[in-house]
Coordinates of C-alpha atoms and ligand atoms in Angstrom, one line a residue:
M774 CA -24.3 12.5 -6.8
I775 CA -27.7 10.2 -6.6
Y776 CA -28.1 6.6 -4.7
Y777 CA -30.2 4.7 -6.0
D778 CA -32.6 2.6 -2.9
K779 CA -33.6 -0.1 -4.8
L780 CA -31.9 -3.3 -5.2
I781 CA -31.6 -4.7 -8.4
F782 CA -34.4 -7.4 -7.6
E783 CA -36.4 -4.5 -6.1
L784 CA -36.2 -3.7 -9.6
S785 CA -37.1 -6.7 -11.5
A786 CA -40.5 -6.9 -13.8
P787 CA -41.5 -11.4 -14.7
G788 CA -41.1 -10.8 -18.0
R789 CA -39.2 -8.1 -18.7
K790 CA -35.1 -8.5 -20.7
G791 CA -32.8 -6.1 -20.9
Y792 CA -31.3 -9.2 -23.8
T793 CA -31.4 -11.2 -26.5
L794 CA -29.0 -14.6 -27.0
P795 CA -27.9 -15.7 -29.8
A796 CA -29.5 -18.4 -31.8
N797 CA -27.7 -22.3 -30.4
R798 CA -25.4 -22.8 -33.2
Y799 CA -24.7 -27.0 -32.0
P800 CA -26.2 -29.9 -32.4
V801 CA -29.0 -31.1 -29.2
H802 CA -26.9 -33.6 -28.6
A803 CA -23.9 -30.6 -27.1
A804 CA -27.1 -30.2 -24.5
V805 CA -26.0 -30.1 -20.8
P806 CA -27.3 -34.1 -19.3
G807 CA -30.3 -34.3 -18.1
T808 CA -28.9 -34.9 -14.8
L809 CA -26.9 -31.6 -14.5
R810 CA -29.5 -29.5 -15.2
R811 CA -31.3 -27.0 -12.7
A812 CA -35.2 -28.7 -11.9
E813 CA -36.1 -24.3 -11.5
A814 CA -34.6 -22.2 -13.5
P815 CA -32.7 -19.9 -11.1
A816 CA -33.9 -16.8 -9.5
L817 CA -32.1 -13.3 -11.6
P818 CA -33.3 -10.1 -11.6
E819 CA -35.2 -9.6 -14.4
V820 CA -34.6 -5.3 -16.0
S821 CA -33.8 -3.7 -18.9
E822 CA -30.4 -3.1 -20.5
P823 CA -30.8 1.0 -18.8
D824 CA -32.0 -0.1 -16.0
V825 CA -29.0 -2.8 -15.9
V826 CA -26.0 0.3 -16.6
R827 CA -27.6 2.7 -14.3
H828 CA -27.7 -0.1 -11.4
Y829 CA -23.9 -0.9 -11.7
T830 CA -23.3 3.0 -13.1
N831 CA -24.5 4.3 -9.7
L832 CA -23.0 1.2 -7.4
S833 CA -19.4 2.4 -9.0
Q834 CA -20.3 6.6 -8.5
M835 CA -20.7 5.1 -4.4
N836 CA -16.8 4.4 -3.8
F837 CA -14.2 6.5 -3.0
G838 CA -11.0 6.2 -5.6
V839 CA -8.4 8.5 -5.9
D840 CA -9.9 9.1 -9.7
T841 CA -13.1 10.5 -8.1
G842 CA -10.9 13.0 -5.3
F843 CA -8.3 13.7 -2.8
Y844 CA -7.4 10.5 -0.9
P845 CA -4.5 11.4 1.9
L846 CA -4.9 8.2 3.6
G847 CA -1.1 8.4 5.3
S848 CA 1.4 5.4 5.0
C849 CA -1.1 4.3 2.3
T850 CA 1.0 6.8 -0.5
M851 CA -2.4 7.0 -2.9
K852 CA -0.9 8.8 -5.8
Y853 CA -3.0 9.0 -9.0
N854 CA -2.4 5.5 -11.0
P855 CA -1.5 7.0 -15.0
K856 CA -4.1 5.1 -17.3
I857 CA -1.6 4.1 -19.6
N858 CA -0.3 1.5 -17.1
E859 CA -3.3 0.2 -17.9
E860 CA -3.3 -0.4 -21.5
I861 CA 0.6 -1.6 -21.7
A862 CA -0.4 -3.7 -18.6
A863 CA -3.8 -4.9 -21.2
M864 CA -1.9 -5.7 -23.8
P865 CA -2.8 -9.4 -25.9
S866 CA 0.8 -9.5 -26.5
F867 CA 1.9 -9.7 -22.8
T868 CA -1.6 -11.1 -21.3
G869 CA -1.5 -14.1 -23.1
L870 CA 1.5 -14.8 -22.7
H871 CA 2.3 -18.3 -20.2
P872 CA 4.3 -18.8 -17.4
L873 CA 5.3 -22.6 -19.0
Q874 CA 6.5 -21.3 -21.7
P875 CA 9.8 -21.8 -23.0
S876 CA 12.3 -18.8 -22.2
E877 CA 13.4 -18.5 -26.5
T878 CA 9.2 -17.6 -26.7
V879 CA 9.2 -15.5 -23.7
Q880 CA 12.2 -13.2 -24.4
G881 CA 10.2 -9.6 -24.6
A882 CA 9.5 -10.3 -21.3
L883 CA 11.9 -12.1 -19.7
E884 CA 13.9 -8.2 -20.2
V885 CA 10.9 -6.4 -18.6
Y886 CA 11.3 -8.0 -15.4
W887 CA 15.2 -7.9 -16.2
E888 CA 14.5 -3.7 -17.0
T889 CA 12.8 -2.8 -13.6
E890 CA 15.5 -5.0 -12.1
Q891 CA 18.0 -3.0 -13.2
A892 CA 16.7 0.4 -12.3
L893 CA 15.2 -0.4 -9.1
R894 CA 18.8 -1.6 -8.3
A895 CA 19.0 1.9 -9.3
L896 CA 17.0 3.2 -7.2
T897 CA 17.5 1.2 -3.5
G898 CA 21.4 0.1 -4.0
L899 CA 20.4 -2.7 -3.4
E900 CA 22.1 -5.5 -5.9
A901 CA 18.9 -8.3 -6.6
F902 CA 15.8 -8.2 -6.9
T903 CA 13.3 -11.1 -6.2
F904 CA 9.7 -10.1 -7.9
N905 CA 8.2 -13.2 -6.7
P906 CA 6.4 -12.1 -3.3
C907 CA 2.7 -10.4 -4.3
A908 CA 2.5 -7.3 -1.5
G909 CA 4.3 -5.2 1.3
A910 CA 3.4 -8.1 4.0
H911 CA 4.5 -11.3 1.7
G912 CA 8.0 -8.9 0.6
E913 CA 8.5 -8.9 4.6
L914 CA 7.9 -12.5 5.1
T915 CA 10.3 -13.3 2.3
G916 CA 12.9 -11.3 3.4
L917 CA 12.7 -12.8 6.9
M918 CA 13.0 -15.7 4.9
I919 CA 16.4 -14.9 3.6
I920 CA 18.1 -13.4 7.2
K921 CA 16.6 -17.2 7.9
R922 CA 18.4 -18.9 5.2
Y923 CA 21.4 -16.7 5.7
H924 CA 22.7 -16.6 9.4
E925 CA 21.7 -21.2 8.8
L926 CA 23.9 -20.5 6.0
R927 CA 26.8 -19.2 8.3
G928 CA 25.6 -22.2 11.4
D929 CA 24.4 -19.7 13.3
T930 CA 21.1 -21.0 14.9
A931 CA 21.1 -19.0 18.4
R932 CA 19.2 -15.8 15.7
T933 CA 15.5 -16.3 17.0
K934 CA 14.7 -12.9 17.2
I935 CA 14.1 -9.9 15.2
I936 CA 14.0 -6.4 16.7
V937 CA 10.5 -4.4 15.9
P938 CA 10.1 -0.8 16.6
D939 CA 7.1 0.4 18.5
S940 CA 6.1 3.1 15.6
A941 CA 6.7 -0.2 13.4
H942 CA 3.4 -0.8 10.6
G943 CA 1.4 -3.7 11.9
T944 CA 3.4 -6.0 9.0
N945 CA 6.6 -5.8 10.5
P946 CA 6.0 -8.2 13.5
A947 CA 3.5 -9.8 12.2
S948 CA 5.8 -11.0 9.3
A949 CA 8.4 -12.2 11.9
A950 CA 6.4 -13.7 13.8
V951 CA 4.9 -15.4 11.3
A952 CA 8.1 -16.4 9.6
G953 CA 9.5 -18.0 13.0
F954 CA 11.0 -15.4 14.6
E955 CA 11.1 -13.9 18.8
V956 CA 9.3 -10.3 18.2
V957 CA 11.3 -7.6 20.2
E958 CA 10.3 -4.2 20.9
V959 CA 12.3 -1.1 20.6
K960 CA 11.1 2.1 22.0
S961 CA 11.1 5.4 20.3
L962 CA 12.2 9.4 21.8
E963 CA 10.4 11.9 22.4
N964 CA 11.2 12.8 19.1
G965 CA 9.5 9.8 17.7
R966 CA 13.0 8.5 16.3
I967 CA 14.3 5.1 17.9
D968 CA 16.0 5.3 21.2
V969 CA 19.5 4.1 20.1
E970 CA 20.7 3.1 23.9
A971 CA 17.5 1.6 24.4
L972 CA 18.6 -1.0 21.2
K973 CA 21.7 -1.1 22.3
E974 CA 20.5 -2.5 25.4
L975 CA 18.7 -5.3 22.7
L976 CA 21.2 -6.2 21.0
G977 CA 22.7 -10.1 21.2
P978 CA 24.3 -13.1 19.7
D979 CA 20.0 -13.7 19.9
V980 CA 19.4 -11.2 17.4
A981 CA 19.0 -12.7 13.8
G982 CA 17.8 -8.6 12.4
I983 CA 16.4 -5.2 12.8
M984 CA 13.1 -4.5 10.5
M985 CA 13.4 -0.6 9.7
T986 CA 11.3 2.1 7.8
N987 CA 13.0 5.0 7.2
P988 CA 11.1 7.6 6.6
N989 CA 9.8 5.5 10.0
T990 CA 5.6 5.7 9.8
L991 CA 5.3 9.6 11.0
G992 CA 7.3 10.2 8.6
L993 CA 10.3 11.0 9.9
F994 CA 13.7 10.3 9.2
E995 CA 16.0 8.5 11.0
T996 CA 18.4 11.0 11.6
E997 CA 20.6 8.1 13.8
I998 CA 20.7 5.5 10.7
K999 CA 24.6 5.3 10.6
T1000 CA 24.3 4.7 14.0
I1001 CA 22.4 1.9 14.2
A1002 CA 23.4 0.2 10.9
A1003 CA 26.6 -0.1 12.6
L1004 CA 26.0 -1.8 16.5
V1005 CA 23.3 -3.9 14.1
H1006 CA 26.2 -5.4 12.1
E1007 CA 28.9 -5.5 15.0
A1008 CA 26.2 -7.6 16.7
G1009 CA 25.9 -9.8 13.8
G1010 CA 22.7 -9.1 12.9
L1011 CA 20.6 -7.7 9.4
L1012 CA 18.9 -4.6 8.5
Y1013 CA 15.7 -5.6 7.0
Y1014 CA 14.1 -2.6 5.2
D1015 CA 10.2 -1.6 5.0
G1016 CA 10.6 0.1 1.5
A1017 CA 6.4 0.5 1.7
N1018 CA 7.7 4.1 2.6
M1019 CA 10.1 4.8 -0.3
N1020 CA 8.4 7.6 -1.5
P1021 CA 9.6 10.6 -0.4
L1022 CA 13.0 9.0 -0.8
M1023 CA 12.5 8.5 -4.7
G1024 CA 16.1 9.4 -6.5
V1025 CA 17.3 11.2 -3.4
V1026 CA 18.3 8.9 -0.8
R1027 CA 18.8 4.7 -1.4
P1028 CA 18.3 2.5 1.7
G1029 CA 21.5 0.3 0.1
D1030 CA 23.6 3.6 1.4
M1031 CA 21.9 3.5 4.5
G1032 CA 23.3 0.4 5.5
F1033 CA 20.5 -1.6 4.7
D1034 CA 20.6 -5.6 3.6
V1035 CA 17.4 -6.9 1.9
M1036 CA 14.2 -4.5 1.7
H1037 CA 11.0 -4.9 -0.2
L1038 CA 9.0 -1.9 -2.2
N1039 CA 5.5 -2.1 -2.9
L1040 CA 5.1 -1.8 -6.6
H1041 CA 1.4 -0.8 -5.3
K1042 CA 2.1 2.2 -3.3
T1043 CA 5.4 4.5 -4.2
F1044 CA 5.3 3.3 -8.2
S1045 CA 1.0 3.2 -9.7
T1046 CA -0.9 0.2 -9.7
P1047 CA -4.1 0.6 -8.5
H1048 CA -4.4 -0.4 -4.5
G1049 CA -6.9 -0.5 -1.8
G1050 CA -9.7 -3.0 -2.7
G1051 CA -7.0 -5.9 -2.5
G1052 CA -6.5 -6.5 -6.3
P1053 CA -2.9 -7.7 -7.3
G1054 CA 0.0 -6.3 -6.0
S1055 CA 3.8 -6.6 -5.7
G1056 CA 6.8 -6.5 -3.1
P1057 CA 9.4 -7.5 -4.8
V1058 CA 12.5 -8.1 -2.2
G1059 CA 16.0 -6.8 -3.1
V1060 CA 19.2 -7.8 -0.9
A1061 CA 22.7 -7.0 -0.9
P1062 CA 25.2 -9.0 -3.0
H1063 CA 25.8 -11.6 0.6
L1064 CA 22.5 -12.3 0.8
V1065 CA 21.8 -13.0 -3.7
R1066 CA 22.6 -17.2 -3.1
C1067 CA 19.0 -16.8 -0.8
L1068 CA 17.0 -14.9 -3.2
P1069 CA 13.7 -17.7 -4.4
L1070 CA 13.7 -18.6 -7.7
P1071 CA 13.8 -18.7 -10.7
R1072 CA 15.0 -15.4 -11.4
V1073 CA 15.3 -13.6 -14.1
I1074 CA 19.5 -13.4 -15.8
R1075 CA 20.6 -12.0 -18.7
E1076 CA 23.1 -13.5 -20.9
A1077 CA 26.9 -12.7 -21.9
D1078 CA 24.9 -13.0 -26.0
G1079 CA 22.3 -11.2 -24.4
H1080 CA 19.8 -13.6 -23.9
F1081 CA 17.6 -13.9 -21.0
S1082 CA 16.8 -17.0 -19.2
L1083 CA 15.6 -18.7 -16.1
L1084 CA 18.0 -19.3 -12.8
G1085 CA 15.7 -22.4 -11.4
A1086 CA 18.4 -24.3 -9.4
E1087 CA 19.8 -22.6 -6.4
E1088 CA 20.4 -25.1 -3.0
N1089 CA 21.3 -22.3 -1.3
S1090 CA 17.7 -20.3 -1.7
A1091 CA 15.1 -19.5 1.0
G1092 CA 12.3 -20.7 -0.5
K1093 CA 9.7 -18.5 -1.9
V1094 CA 5.7 -17.6 -1.5
S1095 CA 4.3 -17.5 -4.5
G1096 CA 4.2 -19.2 -8.1
F1097 CA 6.4 -17.9 -10.1
L1098 CA 7.2 -14.7 -11.4
G1099 CA 5.1 -13.2 -8.7
N1100 CA 2.2 -10.1 -10.1
F1101 CA 3.7 -9.3 -13.9
G1102 CA 0.7 -6.9 -15.4
V1103 CA 2.4 -4.9 -11.8
I1104 CA 5.4 -5.5 -13.1
L1105 CA 5.2 -4.0 -16.0
R1106 CA 3.5 -1.2 -14.4
A1107 CA 6.3 0.3 -12.8
L1108 CA 8.1 -0.2 -15.7
A1109 CA 6.0 2.4 -17.3
Y1110 CA 5.9 4.3 -14.5
I1111 CA 10.0 4.4 -14.4
K1112 CA 10.5 5.2 -18.2
M1113 CA 7.6 8.3 -17.7
L1114 CA 9.3 9.7 -14.6
G1115 CA 12.8 9.2 -15.9
R1116 CA 15.7 9.4 -13.5
Q1117 CA 14.7 13.8 -13.5
N1118 CA 11.5 13.4 -12.6
V1119 CA 12.2 10.5 -10.4
R1120 CA 13.9 12.6 -7.3
R1121 CA 10.6 15.3 -8.2
V1122 CA 8.7 12.7 -6.9
G1123 CA 10.1 12.7 -3.7
E1124 CA 10.9 16.0 -3.4
L1125 CA 6.9 17.7 -4.6
S1126 CA 5.5 14.5 -2.1
T1127 CA 7.9 15.7 0.7
L1128 CA 6.7 19.3 0.1
G1129 CA 3.4 18.9 0.2
A1130 CA 3.2 17.4 3.2
N1131 CA 5.4 19.6 5.1
Y1132 CA 2.1 22.3 3.6
I1133 CA -0.1 20.8 4.7
K1134 CA 1.7 20.4 8.2
E1135 CA 2.4 24.1 8.6
C1136 CA -0.8 25.1 7.8
L1137 CA -3.2 23.3 9.9
K1138 CA -0.6 23.0 13.3
D1139 CA -2.7 25.7 15.2
V1140 CA -5.3 23.9 15.6
Y1141 CA -5.0 20.9 14.8
K1142 CA -2.2 19.1 17.8
L1143 CA 1.3 18.3 16.7
P1144 CA 2.9 15.7 19.1
I1145 CA 6.4 16.6 16.9
E1146 CA 7.6 19.6 15.3
G1147 CA 10.2 20.0 12.2
V1148 CA 10.3 19.0 9.3
C1149 CA 8.4 15.8 8.0
K1150 CA 9.3 14.0 5.3
H1151 CA 5.8 12.2 2.9
E1152 CA 3.6 12.2 5.4
F1153 CA 3.2 13.7 9.4
V1154 CA 0.7 13.0 12.0
F1155 CA -2.0 14.9 14.2
D1156 CA -3.3 14.0 17.8
G1157 CA -6.6 15.1 17.6
L1158 CA -8.0 18.1 17.4
V1159 CA -6.9 21.2 19.5
N1160 CA -9.8 22.5 20.5
D1161 CA -12.8 19.5 20.4
G1162 CA -15.2 21.4 22.0
A1163 CA -15.6 19.5 24.9
R1164 CA -18.5 21.2 27.5
E1165 CA -20.7 20.2 29.7
G1166 CA -22.3 17.0 29.5
V1167 CA -20.7 17.7 25.5
P1168 CA -18.6 15.0 25.2
G1169 CA -15.2 16.3 22.6
A1170 CA -14.8 15.6 18.6
T1171 CA -13.1 12.3 18.2
T1172 CA -10.5 12.2 15.0
L1173 CA -13.6 10.3 14.4
D1174 CA -15.7 12.4 13.9
V1175 CA -13.0 13.9 11.9
A1176 CA -12.2 11.6 9.6
K1177 CA -16.3 11.1 9.3
R1178 CA -17.5 14.5 8.8
L1179 CA -14.5 14.9 6.0
L1180 CA -16.5 12.8 4.0
D1181 CA -19.5 15.6 4.2
Y1182 CA -17.0 17.3 2.3
G1183 CA -16.3 15.2 -0.4
F1184 CA -12.9 13.8 0.9
H1185 CA -11.6 11.0 2.0
A1186 CA -10.2 10.6 5.7
P1187 CA -6.5 10.3 6.3
T1188 CA -5.6 7.0 8.4
I1189 CA -7.0 7.5 11.7
Y1190 CA -6.0 5.8 15.0
F1191 CA -2.3 4.5 13.6
P1192 CA 0.6 4.5 14.5
L1193 CA -0.8 3.8 18.3
L1194 CA 1.8 6.1 19.9
F1195 CA -0.8 8.8 19.7
H1196 CA -4.4 8.1 21.1
Q1197 CA -6.1 10.6 18.2
A1198 CA -4.0 9.8 15.3
L1199 CA -5.0 11.4 12.1
M1200 CA -1.5 11.0 9.5
I1201 CA -1.6 12.9 6.6
E1202 CA -0.4 12.2 3.7
P1203 CA -1.0 13.9 0.2
T1204 CA 1.3 12.0 -2.4
E1205 CA 3.5 14.6 -5.0
T1206 CA 0.4 14.2 -8.2
E1207 CA -2.0 16.9 -6.0
S1208 CA -1.7 20.5 -7.0
K1209 CA -1.8 23.2 -4.6
E1210 CA -5.0 24.0 -5.0
T1211 CA -6.0 20.5 -4.0
L1212 CA -4.3 20.8 -1.0
D1213 CA -5.7 24.1 -0.3
R1214 CA -8.8 23.3 -0.6
F1215 CA -8.0 20.0 2.0
I1216 CA -6.2 23.3 4.4
A1217 CA -9.6 25.2 4.2
V1218 CA -12.0 22.4 4.8
M1219 CA -9.5 20.9 7.7
R1220 CA -9.9 24.2 9.4
Q1221 CA -14.3 24.3 8.6
I1222 CA -14.0 21.5 10.9
A1223 CA -12.1 22.5 13.9
A1224 CA -13.5 25.1 13.4
E1225 CA -17.6 23.0 13.5
A1226 CA -15.7 20.7 16.7
A1227 CA -15.4 24.1 18.4
E1228 CA -18.7 25.4 18.4
D1229 CA -20.6 22.5 17.9
P1230 CA -18.8 19.0 18.3
D1231 CA -22.5 17.9 17.6
I1232 CA -21.9 17.7 14.0
L1233 CA -19.1 15.9 13.7
H1234 CA -20.2 13.3 15.8
N1235 CA -23.6 13.3 13.4
A1236 CA -20.9 13.0 10.7
P1237 CA -21.6 11.9 7.7
H1238 CA -24.3 13.3 6.9
D1239 CA -24.4 13.0 3.7
T1240 CA -23.4 9.5 2.2
P1241 CA -25.9 6.3 1.5
V1242 CA -24.0 4.7 4.6
R1243 CA -23.2 7.0 7.5
R1244 CA -21.9 4.9 10.6
P1245 CA -21.4 1.0 10.0
D1246 CA -20.5 -1.0 13.6
E1247 CA -16.8 -1.0 12.2
T1248 CA -15.8 -4.2 13.7
Q1249 CA -19.0 -6.3 12.5
A1250 CA -18.8 -4.7 9.6
A1251 CA -15.2 -5.8 8.8
R1252 CA -16.4 -9.5 10.8
N1253 CA -20.0 -10.2 9.5
P1254 CA -20.2 -8.1 6.4
I1255 CA -24.3 -8.3 4.7
L1256 CA -24.0 -6.7 1.5
K1257 CA -26.8 -7.3 -0.1
A1258 CA -28.6 -4.4 1.6
L1259 CA -28.7 -0.9 2.5
Ligands
PLP1383 C1 1.0 -1.0 3.2 C2 2.8 -0.8 4.3 C3 2.9 -2.3 4.8 C4 1.9 -3.8 3.7 O1 2.6 -3.6 2.6 P1 1.3 -4.4 1.6 O2 1.4 -4.8 0.3 O3 -0.2 -3.8 2.3 O4 1.5 -5.6 2.3 C5 3.9 -2.1 5.4 N1 4.5 -1.3 5.6 C6 4.4 -0.2 5.7 C7 4.7 1.0 6.5 C8 3.2 0.2 4.9 O5 2.9 1.4 4.1

């Protein structure tokens, strides 16, 4: 890999040019008024066209993406994103639409929403979906607003608490707090599942609902889900399903059948929209029949004559979190992906992502600590190295050191130090699109790193050795990023 050691401003030479503008076709009176013009020319780099091309191409190669290498970032479902999705989402017949166009002129786009909704209904067992939210956390907030509205409409205003397991994704308690609820934590058992006895203690007339993901953030299926659903419903609460972990269940098990009332999906995880750079996302929210009237509006409806229209008024709606119908381009990608897989292959997604995760886990558990034995779903969590190489005067290698060393071998790091249940958490999610050869290479590298740690942990302490940036101060890098110089 070649890394440029100069900024584009440092490559600049006075008078050098990489462009020729066409002659001005407009009369002089179209010129920018003097009062609005700069006193001095802007300080732009003066470089040749190849310099510009190399600059941006080199910059693009300093990034790591799912198109450049294996990306086992747990909880994030970094699967391959088929390129045909991009072509479809970029079709001018879609990109040229305006959300305020009359419905008669956008029947095809409305049909895309409707068809995607039908597919999501079939996959989840829920009754109806809104596409309004633009992210998973956005969907959580919407779902909680729906839960609140549901209780309000029943005249039950005493339900101020939302129960969240201690293994939950951080967005769950955050969304509950933003929606105005008090967050109550329920503990996990040694086996990583919710402590049903502890849950019973928390349930009561002040509980609006519980937020869960299944499989949970440890990649473990909550086998007591039927009991939990019955208990929560008996106490008058609703069950919210965080569907960001839907990948291993696709086509196999449905949240609606488990007893969940509300859920969101991450189209930008499970349904193959590129993510990770903060780009457009989509967190559609599905509800059981008794909550349909609380969904945000507008919603796409199919009339008896086959025409599509927008349902715009419903006094019971919980309100919305974004404009119009969310990020249409992401929904197009999801529909293309679902159609391409078909009913048969959707199920293979769940099966293969589960198989890949279990294969890696079993091949590495003699050198990385596996806190909870047994079959996992699409991801699992190690708790650091079995032998971290600690000795007199030399501290052992940590999970952070393993993650940094992986970069030297060309792999993205897994998610680290999350979930918070273990001190050295390494959360690994391979996704169904990785070949056995890739998984074997990853396993070999992880074993190599474990061997290095046992022999000389300083190799890991000083990693990465081969990247342009090595160990930034992570807090400073997040809070006070300096992006203009290496
Ligand atoms: C990614 C994720 C979320 C949040 O989704 P965003 O789109 O990032 O807001 C919520 N829960 C789980 C389990 C996740 O993995």
